[in-house]
């Protein structure tokens, strides 16, 4: 199994995850959103799959990829535990600053 942190280090793979968050897609459908070849898309998908960030489901000749919800939730929990209180404080700070500007 690959490292999810290494898989997330690449901007193209992060963009693929954003595409897959709303629906499952084939490699060809994913490739339409990028300016690189289908083999390059397949390489990125392999890295994401090895990191357990996406799942693959075969339907006939097609492979459909989607987000691995459990792994995504685990990553979210990690960041929430690491920065949760700081993000709440930042949100409160920004909201208070915007209120002062409006007054």
Short mmCIF file of N, CA, C and O in Angstrom, two decimals:
data_model
loop_
_atom_site.label_atom_id
_atom_site.label_comp_id
_atom_site.label_asym_id
_atom_site.label_seq_id
_atom_site.Cartn_x
_atom_site.Cartn_y
_atom_site.Cartn_z
N UNK A 1 0.85 -1.18 0.00
CA UNK A 1 0.00 0.00 0.00
C UNK A 1 0.88 1.23 0.00
O UNK A 1 1.83 1.34 0.77
N UNK A 2 0.57 2.19 -0.85
CA UNK A 2 1.32 3.42 -0.94
C UNK A 2 0.90 4.41 0.13
O UNK A 2 -0.11 4.25 0.81
N UNK A 3 1.67 5.45 0.25
CA UNK A 3 1.39 6.48 1.24
C UNK A 3 0.35 7.47 0.71
O UNK A 3 0.53 8.04 -0.37
N UNK A 4 -0.72 7.71 1.47
CA UNK A 4 -1.68 8.72 1.02
C UNK A 4 -1.06 10.11 0.98
O UNK A 4 -1.42 10.93 0.14
N UNK A 5 -0.09 10.36 1.85
CA UNK A 5 0.56 11.68 1.88
C UNK A 5 1.37 11.91 0.62
O UNK A 5 1.34 13.00 0.05
N UNK A 6 2.07 10.88 0.16
CA UNK A 6 2.83 11.00 -1.09
C UNK A 6 1.88 11.17 -2.27
O UNK A 6 2.12 11.97 -3.16
N UNK A 7 0.79 10.42 -2.25
CA UNK A 7 -0.19 10.52 -3.34
C UNK A 7 -0.79 11.92 -3.40
O UNK A 7 -1.03 12.46 -4.48
N UNK A 8 -1.02 12.52 -2.25
CA UNK A 8 -1.62 13.85 -2.19
C UNK A 8 -0.64 14.97 -2.50
O UNK A 8 -1.04 16.11 -2.68
N UNK A 9 0.63 14.63 -2.59
CA UNK A 9 1.64 15.67 -2.83
C UNK A 9 1.60 16.21 -4.26
O UNK A 9 2.15 17.28 -4.53
N UNK A 10 0.94 15.52 -5.15
CA UNK A 10 0.87 15.94 -6.55
C UNK A 10 -0.43 16.69 -6.82
O UNK A 10 -1.52 16.18 -6.53
N UNK A 11 -0.32 17.87 -7.39
CA UNK A 11 -1.49 18.71 -7.66
C UNK A 11 -2.49 18.03 -8.59
O UNK A 11 -3.70 18.13 -8.39
N UNK A 12 -2.01 17.33 -9.61
CA UNK A 12 -2.92 16.66 -10.54
C UNK A 12 -3.74 15.59 -9.83
O UNK A 12 -4.93 15.44 -10.10
N UNK A 13 -3.12 14.85 -8.93
CA UNK A 13 -3.87 13.83 -8.19
C UNK A 13 -4.88 14.45 -7.25
O UNK A 13 -6.00 13.94 -7.09
N UNK A 14 -4.54 15.58 -6.65
CA UNK A 14 -5.52 16.27 -5.81
C UNK A 14 -6.70 16.74 -6.65
O UNK A 14 -7.86 16.64 -6.23
N UNK A 15 -6.43 17.22 -7.86
CA UNK A 15 -7.51 17.65 -8.75
C UNK A 15 -8.39 16.46 -9.16
O UNK A 15 -9.60 16.59 -9.27
N UNK A 16 -7.77 15.31 -9.37
CA UNK A 16 -8.55 14.12 -9.70
C UNK A 16 -9.47 13.74 -8.55
O UNK A 16 -10.63 13.37 -8.77
N UNK A 17 -8.99 13.84 -7.34
CA UNK A 17 -9.83 13.54 -6.18
C UNK A 17 -11.02 14.49 -6.11
O UNK A 17 -12.14 14.09 -5.80
N UNK A 18 -10.78 15.76 -6.44
CA UNK A 18 -11.89 16.72 -6.45
C UNK A 18 -12.92 16.35 -7.52
O UNK A 18 -14.13 16.50 -7.30
N UNK A 19 -12.46 15.87 -8.66
CA UNK A 19 -13.40 15.43 -9.70
C UNK A 19 -14.22 14.23 -9.22
O UNK A 19 -15.42 14.13 -9.51
N UNK A 20 -13.57 13.33 -8.52
CA UNK A 20 -14.22 12.09 -8.10
C UNK A 20 -15.08 12.25 -6.86
O UNK A 20 -15.81 11.32 -6.50
N UNK A 21 -15.03 13.40 -6.22
CA UNK A 21 -15.80 13.55 -4.98
C UNK A 21 -17.30 13.55 -5.23
O UNK A 21 -18.06 13.16 -4.37
N UNK A 22 -17.72 13.94 -6.42
CA UNK A 22 -19.16 14.02 -6.68
C UNK A 22 -19.72 12.83 -7.46
O UNK A 22 -20.91 12.57 -7.40
N UNK A 23 -18.86 12.13 -8.21
CA UNK A 23 -19.36 10.99 -8.97
C UNK A 23 -18.21 10.09 -9.39
O UNK A 23 -17.06 10.52 -9.45
N UNK A 24 -18.55 8.84 -9.67
CA UNK A 24 -17.52 7.93 -10.17
C UNK A 24 -17.30 8.21 -11.66
O UNK A 24 -18.22 8.62 -12.37
N UNK A 25 -16.06 7.98 -12.09
CA UNK A 25 -15.70 8.31 -13.47
C UNK A 25 -14.75 7.26 -14.03
O UNK A 25 -14.02 6.60 -13.27
N UNK A 26 -14.74 7.14 -15.35
CA UNK A 26 -13.78 6.28 -16.04
C UNK A 26 -12.50 7.09 -16.27
O UNK A 26 -12.52 8.33 -16.22
N UNK A 27 -11.38 6.42 -16.54
CA UNK A 27 -10.15 7.16 -16.84
C UNK A 27 -10.32 8.13 -18.02
O UNK A 27 -9.78 9.24 -17.99
N UNK A 28 -11.08 7.72 -19.03
CA UNK A 28 -11.30 8.61 -20.18
C UNK A 28 -12.05 9.88 -19.77
O UNK A 28 -11.73 10.97 -20.25
N UNK A 29 -13.04 9.73 -18.91
CA UNK A 29 -13.78 10.90 -18.44
C UNK A 29 -12.86 11.83 -17.63
O UNK A 29 -12.95 13.05 -17.74
N UNK A 30 -12.00 11.24 -16.83
CA UNK A 30 -11.06 12.04 -16.03
C UNK A 30 -10.08 12.75 -16.94
O UNK A 30 -9.79 13.93 -16.76
N UNK A 31 -9.59 12.05 -17.96
CA UNK A 31 -8.60 12.61 -18.87
C UNK A 31 -9.10 13.86 -19.60
O UNK A 31 -8.31 14.74 -19.96
N UNK A 32 -10.42 13.97 -19.79
CA UNK A 32 -10.99 15.13 -20.46
C UNK A 32 -10.71 16.43 -19.71
O UNK A 32 -10.75 17.50 -20.29
N UNK A 33 -10.40 16.34 -18.43
CA UNK A 33 -10.17 17.51 -17.60
C UNK A 33 -8.70 17.90 -17.49
O UNK A 33 -8.37 18.85 -16.78
N UNK A 34 -7.83 17.15 -18.17
CA UNK A 34 -6.40 17.39 -18.06
C UNK A 34 -5.77 17.45 -19.44
O UNK A 34 -6.34 16.96 -20.41
N UNK A 35 -4.60 18.03 -19.49
CA UNK A 35 -3.89 18.16 -20.76
C UNK A 35 -2.77 17.13 -20.87
O UNK A 35 -1.74 17.41 -21.47
N UNK A 36 -2.96 15.97 -20.28
CA UNK A 36 -1.97 14.93 -20.48
C UNK A 36 -2.65 13.65 -20.94
O UNK A 36 -3.87 13.56 -21.01
N UNK A 37 -1.84 12.67 -21.31
CA UNK A 37 -2.33 11.48 -21.99
C UNK A 37 -3.10 10.55 -21.05
O UNK A 37 -2.98 10.62 -19.82
N UNK A 38 -3.85 9.65 -21.66
CA UNK A 38 -4.58 8.65 -20.90
C UNK A 38 -3.64 7.76 -20.09
O UNK A 38 -3.94 7.46 -18.93
N UNK A 39 -2.48 7.34 -20.63
CA UNK A 39 -1.54 6.57 -19.80
C UNK A 39 -1.06 7.36 -18.57
O UNK A 39 -0.88 6.77 -17.50
N UNK A 40 -0.90 8.66 -18.70
CA UNK A 40 -0.50 9.47 -17.54
C UNK A 40 -1.62 9.50 -16.51
O UNK A 40 -1.37 9.41 -15.30
N UNK A 41 -2.87 9.61 -16.96
CA UNK A 41 -4.01 9.56 -16.05
C UNK A 41 -4.02 8.22 -15.33
O UNK A 41 -4.21 8.16 -14.11
N UNK A 42 -3.80 7.15 -16.06
CA UNK A 42 -3.79 5.81 -15.47
C UNK A 42 -2.70 5.68 -14.41
O UNK A 42 -2.91 5.04 -13.37
N UNK A 43 -1.56 6.29 -14.65
CA UNK A 43 -0.47 6.26 -13.67
C UNK A 43 -0.89 6.97 -12.40
O UNK A 43 -0.68 6.46 -11.29
N UNK A 44 -1.50 8.13 -12.53
CA UNK A 44 -1.97 8.87 -11.35
C UNK A 44 -3.05 8.07 -10.60
O UNK A 44 -3.05 8.02 -9.37
N UNK A 45 -3.95 7.45 -11.36
CA UNK A 45 -5.00 6.66 -10.72
C UNK A 45 -4.40 5.47 -9.97
O UNK A 45 -4.87 5.11 -8.89
N UNK A 46 -3.37 4.86 -10.54
CA UNK A 46 -2.71 3.74 -9.86
C UNK A 46 -2.13 4.18 -8.52
O UNK A 46 -2.27 3.51 -7.49
N UNK A 47 -1.47 5.35 -8.51
CA UNK A 47 -0.88 5.88 -7.27
C UNK A 47 -1.98 6.13 -6.23
O UNK A 47 -1.84 5.77 -5.06
N UNK A 48 -3.08 6.73 -6.66
CA UNK A 48 -4.20 7.00 -5.76
C UNK A 48 -4.82 5.70 -5.24
O UNK A 48 -5.18 5.60 -4.06
N UNK A 49 -4.92 4.70 -6.10
CA UNK A 49 -5.49 3.42 -5.69
C UNK A 49 -4.56 2.71 -4.71
O UNK A 49 -5.01 2.15 -3.71
N UNK A 50 -3.26 2.72 -4.98
CA UNK A 50 -2.30 2.08 -4.09
C UNK A 50 -2.28 2.76 -2.72
O UNK A 50 -1.99 2.12 -1.71
N UNK A 51 -2.60 4.05 -2.68
CA UNK A 51 -2.67 4.79 -1.42
C UNK A 51 -4.03 4.60 -0.75
O UNK A 51 -4.28 5.19 0.30
N UNK A 52 -4.91 3.85 -1.38
CA UNK A 52 -6.24 3.56 -0.86
C UNK A 52 -7.12 4.81 -0.80
O UNK A 52 -8.05 4.88 -0.01
N UNK A 53 -6.83 5.81 -1.63
CA UNK A 53 -7.63 7.03 -1.67
C UNK A 53 -8.81 6.91 -2.61
O UNK A 53 -9.77 7.67 -2.50
N UNK A 54 -8.73 5.97 -3.56
CA UNK A 54 -9.83 5.75 -4.49
C UNK A 54 -10.10 4.25 -4.57
O UNK A 54 -9.26 3.42 -4.21
N UNK A 55 -11.29 3.93 -5.05
CA UNK A 55 -11.65 2.54 -5.29
C UNK A 55 -11.93 2.36 -6.77
O UNK A 55 -12.25 3.32 -7.48
N UNK A 56 -11.79 1.13 -7.21
CA UNK A 56 -12.00 0.80 -8.62
C UNK A 56 -13.09 -0.27 -8.69
O UNK A 56 -13.07 -1.23 -7.94
N UNK A 57 -14.03 -0.04 -9.60
CA UNK A 57 -15.10 -1.02 -9.81
C UNK A 57 -15.19 -1.29 -11.30
O UNK A 57 -15.33 -0.35 -12.10
N UNK A 58 -15.11 -2.54 -11.65
CA UNK A 58 -15.18 -2.93 -13.06
C UNK A 58 -16.63 -3.21 -13.43
O UNK A 58 -17.34 -3.93 -12.72
N UNK A 59 -17.06 -2.59 -14.54
CA UNK A 59 -18.40 -2.83 -15.08
C UNK A 59 -18.21 -3.14 -16.56
O UNK A 59 -18.02 -2.23 -17.37
N UNK A 60 -18.24 -4.41 -16.90
CA UNK A 60 -17.96 -4.81 -18.27
C UNK A 60 -16.51 -4.52 -18.59
O UNK A 60 -15.61 -4.91 -17.87
N UNK A 61 -16.29 -3.81 -19.69
CA UNK A 61 -14.93 -3.44 -20.09
C UNK A 61 -14.42 -2.21 -19.35
O UNK A 61 -13.23 -1.93 -19.37
N UNK A 62 -15.31 -1.47 -18.74
CA UNK A 62 -14.94 -0.19 -18.12
C UNK A 62 -14.57 -0.33 -16.66
O UNK A 62 -15.13 -1.15 -15.94
N UNK A 63 -13.64 0.52 -16.25
CA UNK A 63 -13.29 0.66 -14.84
C UNK A 63 -13.80 2.01 -14.37
O UNK A 63 -13.56 3.03 -15.03
N UNK A 64 -14.51 2.02 -13.27
CA UNK A 64 -15.01 3.26 -12.69
C UNK A 64 -14.29 3.50 -11.37
O UNK A 64 -14.15 2.59 -10.55
N UNK A 65 -13.85 4.74 -11.21
CA UNK A 65 -13.12 5.12 -10.01
C UNK A 65 -13.96 6.08 -9.17
O UNK A 65 -14.70 6.90 -9.71
N UNK A 66 -13.83 5.95 -7.87
CA UNK A 66 -14.52 6.86 -6.95
C UNK A 66 -13.67 7.03 -5.71
O UNK A 66 -12.72 6.28 -5.47
N UNK A 67 -14.02 8.03 -4.92
CA UNK A 67 -13.30 8.31 -3.67
C UNK A 67 -13.54 7.17 -2.68
O UNK A 67 -14.66 6.68 -2.57
N UNK A 68 -12.50 6.80 -1.97
CA UNK A 68 -12.64 5.86 -0.87
C UNK A 68 -13.08 6.70 0.34
O UNK A 68 -12.27 7.39 0.96
N UNK A 69 -14.35 6.65 0.63
CA UNK A 69 -14.93 7.51 1.68
C UNK A 69 -14.28 7.29 3.05
O UNK A 69 -14.06 8.24 3.79
N UNK A 70 -13.96 6.05 3.38
CA UNK A 70 -13.37 5.78 4.69
C UNK A 70 -12.00 6.42 4.82
O UNK A 70 -11.69 7.07 5.81
N UNK A 71 -11.18 6.26 3.80
CA UNK A 71 -9.83 6.85 3.83
C UNK A 71 -9.92 8.38 3.85
O UNK A 71 -9.17 9.04 4.57
N UNK A 72 -10.84 8.94 3.07
CA UNK A 72 -11.01 10.40 3.06
C UNK A 72 -11.44 10.89 4.44
O UNK A 72 -10.94 11.92 4.92
N UNK A 73 -12.33 10.16 5.08
CA UNK A 73 -12.77 10.54 6.42
C UNK A 73 -11.63 10.45 7.43
O UNK A 73 -11.47 11.33 8.28
N UNK A 74 -10.80 9.43 7.31
CA UNK A 74 -9.64 9.31 8.20
C UNK A 74 -8.69 10.49 8.03
O UNK A 74 -8.16 11.02 9.01
N UNK A 75 -8.47 10.92 6.80
CA UNK A 75 -7.60 12.07 6.56
C UNK A 75 -8.21 13.35 7.12
O UNK A 75 -7.52 14.18 7.71
N UNK A 76 -9.53 13.49 6.94
CA UNK A 76 -10.21 14.67 7.48
C UNK A 76 -10.10 14.71 9.00
O UNK A 76 -9.86 15.76 9.59
N UNK A 77 -10.26 13.56 9.63
CA UNK A 77 -10.15 13.50 11.09
C UNK A 77 -8.74 13.88 11.54
O UNK A 77 -8.57 14.56 12.55
N UNK A 78 -7.75 13.44 10.79
CA UNK A 78 -6.37 13.79 11.13
C UNK A 78 -6.20 15.31 11.13
O UNK A 78 -5.67 15.89 12.09
N UNK A 79 -6.65 15.97 10.05
CA UNK A 79 -6.50 17.42 9.97
C UNK A 79 -7.35 18.13 11.02
O UNK A 79 -6.93 19.14 11.58
N UNK A 80 -8.52 17.61 11.28
CA UNK A 80 -9.37 18.21 12.30
C UNK A 80 -8.69 18.14 13.67
O UNK A 80 -8.68 19.11 14.42
N UNK A 81 -8.11 16.98 13.98
CA UNK A 81 -7.41 16.83 15.25
C UNK A 81 -6.17 17.71 15.32
O UNK A 81 -5.82 18.23 16.37
N UNK A 82 -5.53 17.89 14.19
CA UNK A 82 -4.29 18.67 14.17
C UNK A 82 -4.56 20.17 14.21
O UNK A 82 -3.87 20.89 14.90
N UNK A 83 -5.55 20.61 13.43
CA UNK A 83 -5.75 22.05 13.29
C UNK A 83 -7.16 22.53 13.62
O UNK A 83 -7.47 23.70 13.45
N UNK A 84 -8.02 21.67 14.05
CA UNK A 84 -9.42 22.02 14.26
C UNK A 84 -9.64 23.29 15.03
O UNK A 84 -10.33 24.22 14.60
N UNK A 85 -9.05 23.39 16.19
CA UNK A 85 -9.28 24.58 17.02
C UNK A 85 -8.68 25.82 16.37
O UNK A 85 -9.22 26.91 16.50
N UNK A 86 -7.59 25.68 15.67
CA UNK A 86 -6.98 26.83 15.01
C UNK A 86 -7.84 27.31 13.86
O UNK A 86 -7.96 28.51 13.63
N UNK A 87 -8.45 26.40 13.13
CA UNK A 87 -9.32 26.79 12.02
C UNK A 87 -10.57 27.49 12.53
O UNK A 87 -11.03 28.46 11.93
N UNK A 88 -11.11 27.02 13.65
CA UNK A 88 -12.27 27.70 14.24
C UNK A 88 -11.89 29.11 14.66
O UNK A 88 -12.65 30.06 14.44
N UNK A 89 -10.71 29.27 15.24
CA UNK A 89 -10.25 30.59 15.67
C UNK A 89 -10.03 31.50 14.47
O UNK A 89 -10.37 32.69 14.51
N UNK A 90 -9.46 30.95 13.39
CA UNK A 90 -9.23 31.74 12.19
C UNK A 90 -10.56 32.19 11.59
O UNK A 90 -10.72 33.35 11.21
N UNK A 91 -11.53 31.29 11.54
CA UNK A 91 -12.85 31.64 11.00
C UNK A 91 -13.47 32.77 11.82
O UNK A 91 -14.00 33.73 11.27
N UNK A 92 -13.41 32.65 13.12
CA UNK A 92 -13.97 33.67 14.01
C UNK A 92 -13.26 35.01 13.80
O UNK A 92 -13.90 36.06 13.72
N UNK A 93 -11.95 34.99 13.67
CA UNK A 93 -11.18 36.20 13.44
C UNK A 93 -11.60 36.89 12.15
O UNK A 93 -11.83 38.10 12.12
N UNK A 94 -11.69 36.12 11.07
CA UNK A 94 -12.07 36.68 9.76
C UNK A 94 -13.48 37.24 9.80
O UNK A 94 -13.75 38.34 9.29
N UNK A 95 -14.40 36.50 10.41
CA UNK A 95 -15.78 36.98 10.49
C UNK A 95 -15.87 38.28 11.29
O UNK A 95 -16.60 39.20 10.91
N UNK A 96 -15.15 38.38 12.40
CA UNK A 96 -15.15 39.60 13.21
C UNK A 96 -14.54 40.77 12.44
O UNK A 96 -15.03 41.89 12.53
N UNK A 97 -13.49 40.50 11.67
CA UNK A 97 -12.85 41.55 10.88
C UNK A 97 -13.81 42.07 9.81
O UNK A 97 -13.89 43.27 9.57
N UNK A 98 -14.57 41.16 9.18
CA UNK A 98 -15.54 41.57 8.16
C UNK A 98 -16.66 42.38 8.76
O UNK A 98 -17.14 43.35 8.16
N UNK A 99 -17.10 42.03 9.95
CA UNK A 99 -18.15 42.78 10.64
C UNK A 99 -17.69 44.21 10.93
O UNK A 99 -18.44 45.16 10.77
N UNK A 100 -16.44 44.37 11.35
CA UNK A 100 -15.89 45.69 11.66
C UNK A 100 -15.81 46.55 10.41
O UNK A 100 -16.03 47.75 10.45
N UNK A 101 -15.50 45.94 9.26
CA UNK A 101 -15.42 46.69 8.00
C UNK A 101 -16.79 47.22 7.60
O UNK A 101 -16.89 48.29 7.03
N UNK A 102 -17.83 46.46 7.86
CA UNK A 102 -19.18 46.84 7.48
C UNK A 102 -19.74 47.97 8.36
O UNK A 102 -20.65 48.65 7.97
N UNK A 103 -19.19 48.12 9.54
CA UNK A 103 -19.71 49.13 10.47
C UNK A 103 -19.23 50.50 10.13
O UNK A 103 -18.42 50.95 9.60
#
